[in-house]
mmCIF file of C-alpha atoms in Angstrom:
data_model
loop_
_atom_site.group_PDB
_atom_site.id
_atom_site.type_symbol
_atom_site.label_atom_id
_atom_site.label_comp_id
_atom_site.label_asym_id
_atom_site.label_seq_id
_atom_site.Cartn_x
_atom_site.Cartn_y
_atom_site.Cartn_z
ATOM 1 C CA MET A 204 -8.839 -232.964 45.400
ATOM 2 C CA GLU A 205 -5.548 -232.120 43.854
ATOM 3 C CA GLU A 206 -7.770 -231.149 40.240
ATOM 4 C CA ASN A 207 -10.045 -229.176 42.438
ATOM 5 C CA ILE A 208 -6.722 -227.273 43.530
ATOM 6 C CA LYS A 209 -5.147 -226.917 40.447
ATOM 7 C CA ASN A 210 -8.454 -225.276 38.659
ATOM 8 C CA THR A 211 -8.378 -222.970 41.558
ATOM 9 C CA GLU A 212 -4.736 -221.887 40.829
ATOM 10 C CA LEU A 213 -5.710 -221.433 37.168
ATOM 11 C CA LEU A 214 -8.456 -219.036 37.845
ATOM 12 C CA GLU A 215 -6.224 -216.913 40.294
ATOM 13 C CA ASP A 216 -3.580 -217.014 37.867
ATOM 14 C CA GLU A 217 -6.539 -216.041 34.754
ATOM 15 C CA SER A 218 -8.178 -213.418 36.989
ATOM 16 C CA SER A 219 -4.795 -212.187 38.789
ATOM 17 C CA ILE A 220 -3.583 -208.553 37.694
ATOM 18 C CA ASP A 221 -0.435 -207.926 36.247
ATOM 19 C CA PHE A 222 0.464 -204.468 37.216
ATOM 20 C CA GLY A 223 4.127 -205.116 35.709
ATOM 21 C CA LYS A 224 2.423 -205.635 32.051
ATOM 22 C CA ILE A 225 0.090 -202.658 33.096
ATOM 23 C CA PHE A 226 2.593 -200.341 33.502
ATOM 24 C CA ASN A 227 5.028 -201.459 30.726
ATOM 25 C CA ASP A 228 1.615 -201.471 28.333
ATOM 26 C CA LEU A 229 1.239 -197.802 29.441
ATOM 27 C CA LYS A 230 5.211 -196.971 29.275
ATOM 28 C CA LYS A 231 4.630 -198.307 25.464
ATOM 29 C CA HIS A 232 2.082 -195.734 24.614
ATOM 30 C CA LYS A 233 3.971 -192.879 26.114
ATOM 31 C CA ARG A 234 4.051 -190.830 22.805
ATOM 32 C CA LEU A 235 0.345 -191.236 23.098
ATOM 33 C CA PHE A 236 0.564 -189.130 26.817
ATOM 34 C CA TYR A 237 3.332 -187.065 25.069
ATOM 35 C CA LYS A 238 0.417 -185.591 22.464
ATOM 36 C CA VAL A 239 -2.722 -186.069 24.579
ATOM 37 C CA LEU A 240 -1.731 -183.978 27.706
ATOM 38 C CA PRO A 241 -0.081 -180.656 25.883
ATOM 39 C CA ILE A 242 -3.237 -180.530 23.349
ATOM 40 C CA THR A 243 -5.145 -180.712 26.528
ATOM 41 C CA PHE A 244 -3.339 -178.070 28.333
ATOM 42 C CA VAL A 245 -3.689 -175.878 25.629
ATOM 43 C CA VAL A 246 -7.418 -176.519 25.057
ATOM 44 C CA ALA A 247 -8.003 -176.280 29.242
ATOM 45 C CA ALA A 248 -6.276 -172.983 29.266
ATOM 46 C CA ILE A 249 -8.041 -171.199 26.199
ATOM 47 C CA LEU A 250 -11.590 -172.422 28.159
ATOM 48 C CA THR A 251 -10.383 -171.242 31.564
ATOM 49 C CA LEU A 252 -8.905 -167.533 30.274
ATOM 50 C CA SER A 253 -12.587 -167.072 28.981
ATOM 51 C CA LEU A 254 -14.113 -167.537 31.859
ATOM 52 C CA PRO A 255 -14.747 -163.801 33.680
ATOM 53 C CA ASN A 256 -13.596 -163.429 37.474
ATOM 54 C CA TYR A 257 -15.989 -162.999 40.007
ATOM 55 C CA TYR A 258 -15.949 -161.752 43.556
ATOM 56 C CA GLN A 259 -17.455 -162.709 46.357
ATOM 57 C CA CYS A 260 -18.627 -160.054 49.437
ATOM 58 C CA THR A 261 -20.231 -161.570 52.523
ATOM 59 C CA VAL A 262 -22.067 -159.454 55.354
ATOM 60 C CA MET A 263 -23.034 -161.147 58.617
ATOM 61 C CA LEU A 264 -25.104 -159.903 61.085
ATOM 62 C CA SER A 265 -27.443 -160.949 64.241
ATOM 63 C CA PRO A 266 -31.151 -160.378 64.644
ATOM 64 C CA GLU A 267 -32.151 -158.972 68.343
ATOM 65 C CA ILE A 268 -33.859 -162.378 70.558
ATOM 66 C CA SER A 269 -37.113 -161.212 72.775
ATOM 67 C CA SER A 270 -35.864 -160.557 75.963
ATOM 68 C CA ASN A 271 -39.470 -162.076 77.375
ATOM 69 C CA SER A 272 -38.865 -165.600 76.007
ATOM 70 C CA SER A 273 -34.801 -165.486 76.482
ATOM 71 C CA GLY A 274 -34.809 -168.652 78.673
ATOM 72 C CA ARG A 275 -36.638 -170.428 75.771
ATOM 73 C CA SER A 276 -34.181 -169.165 73.132
ATOM 74 C CA SER A 277 -31.123 -170.253 75.730
ATOM 75 C CA LEU A 278 -32.945 -173.824 75.750
ATOM 76 C CA ALA A 279 -33.646 -173.893 72.509
ATOM 77 C CA SER A 280 -29.800 -173.005 71.780
ATOM 78 C CA LEU A 281 -28.328 -175.601 74.082
ATOM 79 C CA ALA A 282 -30.407 -178.555 73.124
ATOM 80 C CA SER A 283 -29.658 -177.480 68.867
ATOM 81 C CA SER A 284 -25.923 -177.673 69.968
ATOM 82 C CA PHE A 285 -26.448 -181.131 70.651
ATOM 83 C CA GLY A 286 -28.477 -182.028 67.811
ATOM 84 C CA VAL A 287 -31.707 -181.686 69.517
ATOM 85 C CA ASN A 288 -34.560 -180.219 68.853
ATOM 86 C CA ILE A 289 -37.366 -179.521 71.549
ATOM 87 C CA GLY A 290 -39.922 -177.654 69.526
ATOM 88 C CA LEU A 291 -38.325 -174.102 70.281
ATOM 89 C CA SER A 292 -37.573 -173.528 66.103
ATOM 90 C CA ASN A 293 -38.420 -169.995 66.937
ATOM 91 C CA ALA A 294 -35.599 -169.722 68.783
ATOM 92 C CA GLY A 295 -36.778 -166.908 71.431
ATOM 93 C CA PHE A 296 -39.247 -165.181 68.607
ATOM 94 C CA GLY A 297 -42.735 -166.321 70.451
ATOM 95 C CA THR A 298 -45.406 -166.558 68.304
ATOM 96 C CA GLU A 299 -43.893 -164.380 65.582
ATOM 97 C CA ALA A 300 -44.312 -165.543 62.126
ATOM 98 C CA LEU A 301 -41.193 -164.751 60.506
ATOM 99 C CA PHE A 302 -38.604 -165.720 62.359
ATOM 100 C CA PRO A 303 -34.855 -166.297 61.186
ATOM 101 C CA THR A 304 -34.815 -169.737 60.050
ATOM 102 C CA LEU A 305 -37.024 -168.158 56.956
ATOM 103 C CA TYR A 306 -35.355 -165.006 56.340
ATOM 104 C CA PRO A 307 -33.232 -166.805 52.900
ATOM 105 C CA ASP A 308 -36.804 -168.092 52.192
ATOM 106 C CA LEU A 309 -37.521 -164.156 52.212
ATOM 107 C CA VAL A 310 -34.537 -163.053 50.208
ATOM 108 C CA ASN A 311 -35.021 -165.662 47.745
ATOM 109 C CA SER A 312 -38.662 -164.939 46.657
ATOM 110 C CA THR A 313 -39.237 -163.141 43.343
ATOM 111 C CA ASP A 314 -40.681 -160.182 45.537
ATOM 112 C CA PHE A 315 -37.657 -159.159 47.091
ATOM 113 C CA LYS A 316 -35.116 -159.961 44.006
ATOM 114 C CA THR A 317 -37.433 -157.431 42.053
ATOM 115 C CA THR A 318 -36.878 -154.355 44.923
ATOM 116 C CA LEU A 319 -33.017 -155.080 43.699
ATOM 117 C CA PHE A 320 -33.755 -154.393 40.211
ATOM 118 C CA ASP A 321 -33.886 -150.338 40.547
ATOM 119 C CA VAL A 322 -30.974 -150.400 43.088
ATOM 120 C CA PRO A 323 -28.092 -147.961 41.482
ATOM 121 C CA VAL A 324 -24.582 -148.970 40.915
ATOM 122 C CA THR A 325 -21.561 -147.437 39.695
ATOM 123 C CA ILE A 326 -19.276 -148.353 37.047
ATOM 124 C CA GLU A 327 -15.809 -146.909 37.306
ATOM 125 C CA GLY A 328 -13.915 -145.876 34.516
ATOM 126 C CA ASP A 329 -10.252 -146.344 33.596
ATOM 127 C CA LYS A 330 -9.248 -142.548 35.295
ATOM 128 C CA GLU A 331 -5.796 -143.217 33.023
ATOM 129 C CA GLU A 332 -7.755 -142.980 30.112
ATOM 130 C CA GLY A 333 -9.655 -140.374 31.273
ATOM 131 C CA GLU A 334 -13.350 -142.666 31.388
ATOM 132 C CA PRO A 335 -16.011 -141.571 33.471
ATOM 133 C CA ASP A 336 -17.764 -143.546 35.854
ATOM 134 C CA ARG A 337 -21.378 -144.881 34.576
ATOM 135 C CA THR A 338 -23.939 -144.977 37.213
ATOM 136 C CA MET A 339 -26.900 -147.391 36.133
ATOM 137 C CA THR A 340 -29.624 -149.572 37.699
ATOM 138 C CA TYR A 341 -28.706 -153.408 38.868
ATOM 139 C CA TYR A 342 -31.191 -154.458 36.402
ATOM 140 C CA ASP A 343 -29.534 -152.557 33.291
ATOM 141 C CA TYR A 344 -26.602 -153.693 34.711
ATOM 142 C CA LEU A 345 -27.016 -157.569 35.176
ATOM 143 C CA ASN A 346 -28.585 -157.318 31.293
ATOM 144 C CA GLU A 347 -26.095 -155.083 29.706
ATOM 145 C CA GLU A 348 -22.834 -155.257 31.211
ATOM 146 C CA GLN A 349 -22.249 -158.899 32.116
ATOM 147 C CA LYS A 350 -19.377 -160.708 30.493
ATOM 148 C CA VAL A 351 -19.712 -164.091 29.272
ATOM 149 C CA PRO A 352 -17.377 -167.279 27.661
ATOM 150 C CA TRP A 353 -16.823 -166.419 24.123
ATOM 151 C CA TRP A 354 -18.972 -169.976 23.110
ATOM 152 C CA SER A 355 -21.961 -168.544 25.527
ATOM 153 C CA ALA A 356 -22.074 -165.071 23.585
ATOM 154 C CA ALA A 357 -21.734 -167.207 20.206
ATOM 155 C CA ILE A 358 -24.460 -169.558 20.990
ATOM 156 C CA GLY A 359 -26.608 -166.569 22.310
ATOM 157 C CA GLY A 360 -26.049 -164.394 19.644
ATOM 158 C CA THR A 361 -26.848 -167.475 16.863
ATOM 159 C CA MET A 362 -30.274 -168.128 19.062
ATOM 160 C CA LYS A 363 -31.302 -164.466 18.904
ATOM 161 C CA ALA A 364 -30.984 -164.408 15.347
ATOM 162 C CA ILE A 365 -32.704 -167.331 14.687
ATOM 163 C CA ILE A 366 -35.611 -166.043 17.015
ATOM 164 C CA GLY A 367 -35.719 -162.774 15.738
ATOM 165 C CA LEU A 368 -36.185 -164.552 11.998
ATOM 166 C CA PHE A 369 -39.619 -165.769 13.153
ATOM 167 C CA VAL A 370 -40.571 -164.158 16.343
ATOM 168 C CA GLU A 371 -41.445 -160.262 16.565
ATOM 169 C CA LYS A 372 -39.242 -158.185 18.649
ATOM 170 C CA LYS A 373 -41.981 -156.663 21.175
ATOM 171 C CA GLU A 374 -41.302 -153.581 23.305
ATOM 172 C CA GLU A 375 -40.108 -154.536 26.421
ATOM 173 C CA LYS A 376 -42.185 -153.056 29.697
ATOM 174 C CA LYS A 377 -40.458 -150.753 31.529
ATOM 175 C CA THR A 378 -42.826 -151.324 34.876
ATOM 176 C CA ILE A 379 -41.567 -154.296 37.167
ATOM 177 C CA ASP A 380 -44.736 -156.292 38.176
ATOM 178 C CA PRO A 381 -43.799 -159.489 40.346
ATOM 179 C CA PHE A 382 -47.303 -161.028 39.257
ATOM 180 C CA ARG A 383 -46.221 -160.735 35.276
ATOM 181 C CA LEU A 384 -42.715 -160.607 34.810
ATOM 182 C CA THR A 385 -41.477 -160.457 31.231
ATOM 183 C CA LYS A 386 -38.860 -163.190 30.300
ATOM 184 C CA LYS A 387 -36.026 -160.768 30.129
ATOM 185 C CA GLN A 388 -37.239 -159.813 34.117
ATOM 186 C CA ALA A 389 -37.436 -163.748 34.930
ATOM 187 C CA ASP A 390 -34.026 -164.354 33.340
ATOM 188 C CA VAL A 391 -32.507 -161.621 35.529
ATOM 189 C CA VAL A 392 -34.239 -162.777 38.771
ATOM 190 C CA LYS A 393 -32.987 -166.399 38.019
ATOM 191 C CA VAL A 394 -29.535 -164.863 37.813
ATOM 192 C CA LEU A 395 -29.944 -163.294 41.772
ATOM 193 C CA ASP A 396 -30.954 -166.648 42.503
ATOM 194 C CA LYS A 397 -27.378 -167.500 42.104
ATOM 195 C CA LYS A 398 -25.596 -164.002 43.059
ATOM 196 C CA VAL A 399 -27.265 -163.324 46.122
ATOM 197 C CA VAL A 400 -27.550 -166.007 48.503
ATOM 198 C CA CYS A 401 -28.636 -166.016 52.407
ATOM 199 C CA ASP A 402 -28.579 -168.506 54.961
ATOM 200 C CA VAL A 403 -28.687 -168.675 58.595
ATOM 201 C CA ASP A 404 -27.364 -170.495 61.344
ATOM 202 C CA LYS A 405 -30.266 -172.712 63.136
ATOM 203 C CA LYS A 406 -27.815 -172.342 66.475
ATOM 204 C CA THR A 407 -26.856 -169.108 66.491
ATOM 205 C CA MET A 408 -29.535 -167.264 64.568
ATOM 206 C CA VAL A 409 -26.670 -165.679 62.606
ATOM 207 C CA ILE A 410 -27.643 -164.664 59.018
ATOM 208 C CA THR A 411 -24.929 -164.555 56.393
ATOM 209 C CA ILE A 412 -25.457 -162.852 53.162
ATOM 210 C CA ASP A 413 -22.980 -163.930 50.269
ATOM 211 C CA VAL A 414 -23.493 -161.925 46.552
ATOM 212 C CA THR A 415 -21.378 -162.712 43.870
ATOM 213 C CA ASP A 416 -20.636 -160.566 40.988
ATOM 214 C CA GLN A 417 -17.890 -159.569 38.386
ATOM 215 C CA ASN A 418 -17.219 -156.328 39.657
ATOM 216 C CA PRO A 419 -16.217 -155.740 42.976
ATOM 217 C CA VAL A 420 -17.063 -152.257 43.943
ATOM 218 C CA ILE A 421 -20.915 -153.180 42.957
ATOM 219 C CA CYS A 422 -20.615 -156.676 44.675
ATOM 220 C CA ALA A 423 -20.052 -154.744 48.227
ATOM 221 C CA THR A 424 -22.580 -152.617 46.878
ATOM 222 C CA MET A 425 -25.443 -155.007 47.002
ATOM 223 C CA ALA A 426 -24.244 -157.138 49.551
ATOM 224 C CA ASP A 427 -24.793 -153.553 51.698
ATOM 225 C CA THR A 428 -28.447 -152.828 50.042
ATOM 226 C CA VAL A 429 -29.373 -156.306 50.552
ATOM 227 C CA MET A 430 -28.766 -156.411 53.891
ATOM 228 C CA ASN A 431 -29.952 -152.975 54.503
ATOM 229 C CA ARG A 432 -33.460 -153.783 52.691
ATOM 230 C CA LEU A 433 -33.617 -157.520 54.560
ATOM 231 C CA GLN A 434 -33.080 -155.137 57.900
ATOM 232 C CA LYS A 435 -36.148 -152.740 56.927
ATOM 233 C CA PHE A 436 -38.453 -155.529 55.820
ATOM 234 C CA ILE A 437 -38.359 -157.379 58.929
ATOM 235 C CA THR A 438 -38.564 -154.305 61.013
ATOM 236 C CA ASP A 439 -41.666 -153.101 59.152
ATOM 237 C CA TYR A 440 -42.989 -156.812 59.742
ATOM 238 C CA ARG A 441 -41.979 -156.599 62.995
ATOM 239 C CA THR A 442 -43.410 -153.170 63.734
ATOM 240 C CA SER A 443 -46.392 -153.728 61.933
ATOM 241 C CA LYS A 444 -49.362 -154.099 64.231
ATOM 242 C CA ALA A 445 -47.760 -151.040 66.508
ATOM 243 C CA ARG A 446 -47.855 -149.078 63.232
ATOM 244 C CA VAL A 447 -51.580 -149.910 62.600
ATOM 245 C CA ASP A 448 -52.306 -149.390 66.479
ATOM 246 C CA LEU A 449 -50.601 -145.821 66.151
ATOM 247 C CA ASP A 450 -52.074 -144.187 63.095
ATOM 248 C CA TYR A 451 -55.395 -145.227 64.905
ATOM 249 C CA ASN A 452 -54.199 -143.002 67.818
ATOM 250 C CA ARG A 453 -53.360 -140.247 65.990
ATOM 251 C CA LYS A 454 -56.499 -140.485 63.937
ATOM 252 C CA ILE A 455 -58.655 -140.447 67.153
ATOM 253 C CA TYR A 456 -56.208 -137.645 69.004
ATOM 254 C CA ARG A 457 -56.819 -135.541 66.039
ATOM 255 C CA GLU A 458 -60.795 -136.031 66.021
ATOM 256 C CA THR A 459 -60.595 -135.727 69.965
ATOM 257 C CA LYS A 460 -58.580 -132.321 69.645
ATOM 258 C CA GLU A 461 -60.986 -131.030 67.382
ATOM 259 C CA ARG A 462 -63.765 -131.596 69.277
ATOM 260 C CA TYR A 463 -61.824 -130.110 72.724
ATOM 261 C CA GLU A 464 -61.057 -126.958 70.440
ATOM 262 C CA LYS A 465 -64.627 -126.615 69.600
ATOM 263 C CA ALA A 466 -65.850 -126.797 73.117
ATOM 264 C CA ARG A 467 -63.450 -124.474 74.480
ATOM 265 C CA GLN A 468 -64.634 -121.943 71.783
ATOM 266 C CA LYS A 469 -67.962 -122.389 72.246
ATOM 267 C CA TYR A 470 -68.037 -122.104 75.730
ATOM 268 C CA ALA A 471 -65.460 -118.660 75.513
ATOM 269 C CA GLU A 472 -67.741 -117.247 73.312
ATOM 270 C CA PHE A 473 -70.777 -117.678 75.419
ATOM 271 C CA MET A 474 -68.720 -116.201 78.212
ATOM 272 C CA ASP A 475 -67.859 -113.209 76.144
ATOM 273 C CA SER A 476 -71.450 -112.878 75.058
ATOM 274 C CA ASN A 477 -72.990 -113.495 78.405
ATOM 275 C CA ASN A 478 -70.809 -112.013 80.842
ATOM 276 C CA ASP A 479 -72.781 -109.539 83.192
ATOM 277 C CA ILE A 480 -76.166 -111.593 82.705
ATOM 278 C CA ILE A 481 -77.231 -113.572 86.037
ATOM 279 C CA LEU A 482 -80.276 -115.646 84.894
ATOM 280 C CA GLN A 483 -80.720 -118.766 85.799
ATOM 281 C CA THR A 484 -81.065 -120.579 82.017
ATOM 282 C CA VAL A 485 -78.137 -118.669 81.521
ATOM 283 C CA ARG A 486 -75.590 -120.066 84.437
ATOM 284 C CA GLN A 487 -77.303 -123.790 83.593
ATOM 285 C CA LYS A 488 -76.361 -123.052 79.989
ATOM 286 C CA GLN A 489 -72.696 -122.029 81.197
ATOM 287 C CA THR A 490 -72.385 -125.026 83.420
ATOM 288 C CA ASP A 491 -73.528 -127.428 80.364
ATOM 289 C CA LEU A 492 -70.633 -125.822 78.693
ATOM 290 C CA GLU A 493 -67.764 -125.708 80.792
ATOM 291 C CA ASN A 494 -68.885 -129.522 81.910
ATOM 292 C CA GLU A 495 -68.756 -130.720 78.556
ATOM 293 C CA MET A 496 -65.370 -128.808 77.566
ATOM 294 C CA GLN A 497 -64.015 -130.373 80.732
ATOM 295 C CA LEU A 498 -65.562 -134.082 79.155
ATOM 296 C CA GLN A 499 -63.854 -133.189 75.890
ATOM 297 C CA TYR A 500 -60.730 -132.429 77.676
ATOM 298 C CA ASN A 501 -60.162 -135.068 79.865
ATOM 299 C CA ALA A 502 -61.130 -137.474 76.619
ATOM 300 C CA PHE A 503 -58.483 -135.398 74.807
ATOM 301 C CA THR A 504 -55.779 -135.987 77.880
ATOM 302 C CA GLN A 505 -56.549 -139.892 77.570
ATOM 303 C CA VAL A 506 -56.261 -139.805 73.943
ATOM 304 C CA ALA A 507 -52.898 -138.311 74.333
ATOM 305 C CA ALA A 508 -51.498 -140.768 76.437
ATOM 306 C CA GLN A 509 -52.594 -143.305 74.159
ATOM 307 C CA MET A 510 -51.003 -141.821 71.595
ATOM 308 C CA LEU A 511 -47.208 -141.574 73.370
ATOM 309 C CA ALA A 512 -48.121 -145.545 74.734
ATOM 310 C CA ALA A 513 -48.252 -146.623 70.853
ATOM 311 C CA GLU A 514 -45.305 -144.726 69.954
ATOM 312 C CA ALA A 515 -43.202 -146.321 72.787
ATOM 313 C CA LYS A 516 -44.430 -149.627 71.572
ATOM 314 C CA VAL A 517 -43.285 -148.935 68.054
ATOM 315 C CA GLN A 518 -40.103 -148.035 69.447
ATOM 316 C CA MET A 519 -39.972 -151.321 71.929
ATOM 317 C CA GLU A 520 -40.812 -153.557 68.542
ATOM 318 C CA THR A 521 -38.084 -152.492 66.204
ATOM 319 C CA PRO A 522 -35.655 -155.097 66.341
ATOM 320 C CA ALA A 523 -32.289 -154.240 66.754
ATOM 321 C CA PHE A 524 -29.359 -155.923 64.592
ATOM 322 C CA THR A 525 -25.687 -156.434 65.054
ATOM 323 C CA THR A 526 -23.469 -156.106 62.681
ATOM 324 C CA LEU A 527 -20.716 -159.153 62.800
ATOM 325 C CA GLN A 528 -19.594 -158.461 59.355
ATOM 326 C CA SER A 529 -19.868 -155.267 56.836
ATOM 327 C CA ALA A 530 -19.665 -154.988 53.902
ATOM 328 C CA THR A 531 -16.153 -154.725 52.074
ATOM 329 C CA VAL A 532 -15.055 -153.966 48.720
ATOM 330 C CA PRO A 533 -12.888 -157.770 47.660
ATOM 331 C CA VAL A 534 -9.670 -157.354 47.173
ATOM 332 C CA LYS A 535 -8.994 -161.114 45.776
ATOM 333 C CA LYS A 536 -11.109 -162.478 43.000
ATOM 334 C CA ALA A 537 -12.976 -165.688 44.592
ATOM 335 C CA GLY A 538 -12.914 -167.572 40.819
ATOM 336 C CA PRO A 539 -12.972 -168.836 38.652
ATOM 337 C CA GLY A 540 -9.936 -171.421 39.761
ATOM 338 C CA ARG A 541 -8.188 -171.578 36.249
ATOM 339 C CA ALA A 542 -5.216 -173.684 37.496
ATOM 340 C CA LYS A 543 -8.297 -176.301 39.361
ATOM 341 C CA ILE A 544 -9.672 -176.601 36.408
ATOM 342 C CA CYS A 545 -6.674 -177.145 34.269
ATOM 343 C CA LEU A 546 -5.559 -180.318 36.105
ATOM 344 C CA ILE A 547 -9.259 -181.837 36.592
ATOM 345 C CA PHE A 548 -8.925 -181.254 32.440
ATOM 346 C CA LEU A 549 -5.203 -183.064 32.713
ATOM 347 C CA PHE A 550 -6.760 -185.947 35.038
ATOM 348 C CA LEU A 551 -9.378 -186.598 32.922
ATOM 349 C CA ALA A 552 -7.374 -186.647 29.750
ATOM 350 C CA PHE A 553 -5.011 -189.256 31.302
ATOM 351 C CA LEU A 554 -7.497 -191.310 32.689
ATOM 352 C CA GLY A 555 -9.220 -191.346 29.563
ATOM 353 C CA THR A 556 -6.056 -192.188 27.547
ATOM 354 C CA SER A 557 -4.934 -194.603 29.929
ATOM 355 C CA VAL A 558 -8.168 -196.387 29.411
ATOM 356 C CA TYR A 559 -7.937 -196.569 25.671
ATOM 357 C CA ILE A 560 -4.646 -198.023 26.089
ATOM 358 C CA LEU A 561 -5.456 -200.903 28.207
ATOM 359 C CA ASN A 562 -8.472 -201.737 25.981
ATOM 360 C CA LYS A 563 -6.343 -201.585 23.134
ATOM 361 C CA GLU A 564 -3.939 -204.103 25.155
ATOM 362 C CA ASP A 565 -6.296 -206.230 26.563
ATOM 363 C CA ASP A 566 -5.705 -205.472 30.112
ATOM 364 C CA LEU A 567 -9.182 -203.818 31.153
ATOM 365 C CA LYS A 568 -10.977 -206.910 31.605
ATOM 366 C CA PRO A 569 -9.082 -208.444 34.251
ATOM 367 C CA LEU A 570 -9.327 -205.099 36.375
ATOM 368 C CA LEU A 571 -12.953 -205.288 35.679
ATOM 369 C CA GLY A 572 -13.049 -208.629 37.015
ATOM 370 C CA LEU A 573 -13.989 -209.985 33.599
ATOM 371 C CA SER A 574 -12.937 -213.515 31.995
#
């Protein structure tokens, strides 16, 4: 029994961690820290200063909820606030296929992103140096005016030079076909995936659009453009059937109006040429033409009423959006967080140096529970 106790004490002594020795070993190699940490700080400062500044603009809007299902939407919102899904995911949008939770997928689609290529943006010139403002498309801006770290520029330039030796340069297509994008156009779409982000709060159905860019004015311009184009797409979708019905009613309106005018003209010409004739056949013809004109007039007035109703339906189906936060030019940059990056570098350097010292002094095994 006494032997077992002694063996246990020996094992505890061997496996115990001597924090005093660890501290003294680290302190003994403090000169290594004096060398590693300043060098790490200089390297981190050089790297972070090479990173371009970027800005972020956020817009928020709330879509209109159908009044015919406000009870459903209230019940769904109440249930979702407690984390319960009762099957009313449309949140008051009835059987509509495009409800707000699908808006992020719409914004992330290639078709939507390519519509942003032709948006005109303006780079403000330096007024003190007399530089004029430059206006270009957003696609050209992303291709030609984006700042990159020096190492990315060096690697990219080297790769282009190597590829240029073996691959013949092809002239880029100016037209944009979402079905078949060029490599450069596909790269711009990937860039937009990070620059333009849409999110929807499933409880409140509030749409949030975040746009990130290196230019604060262009950042706000694109945030406002994305918001307007999203509203237009939703409006076109919500009113598509009503607008088709309206176009059909307008076509029928023009046809019935033309038939009525022809019948009226024919009746007037007949009356002018047979005004003094009292034959029964003439009277019968007059009655027939008058009845035909009246029938065409009745059809015309009925179609005119239907067209007015179709116009009212388009207006009724047009959704309303409440802008909770409009686009404004950001004053402060959103990143990069250079101080935070430097601290992370210093922490990793301190950690790596400590592990190196502890391993050198055989203090690492007790820490890891190794014999």
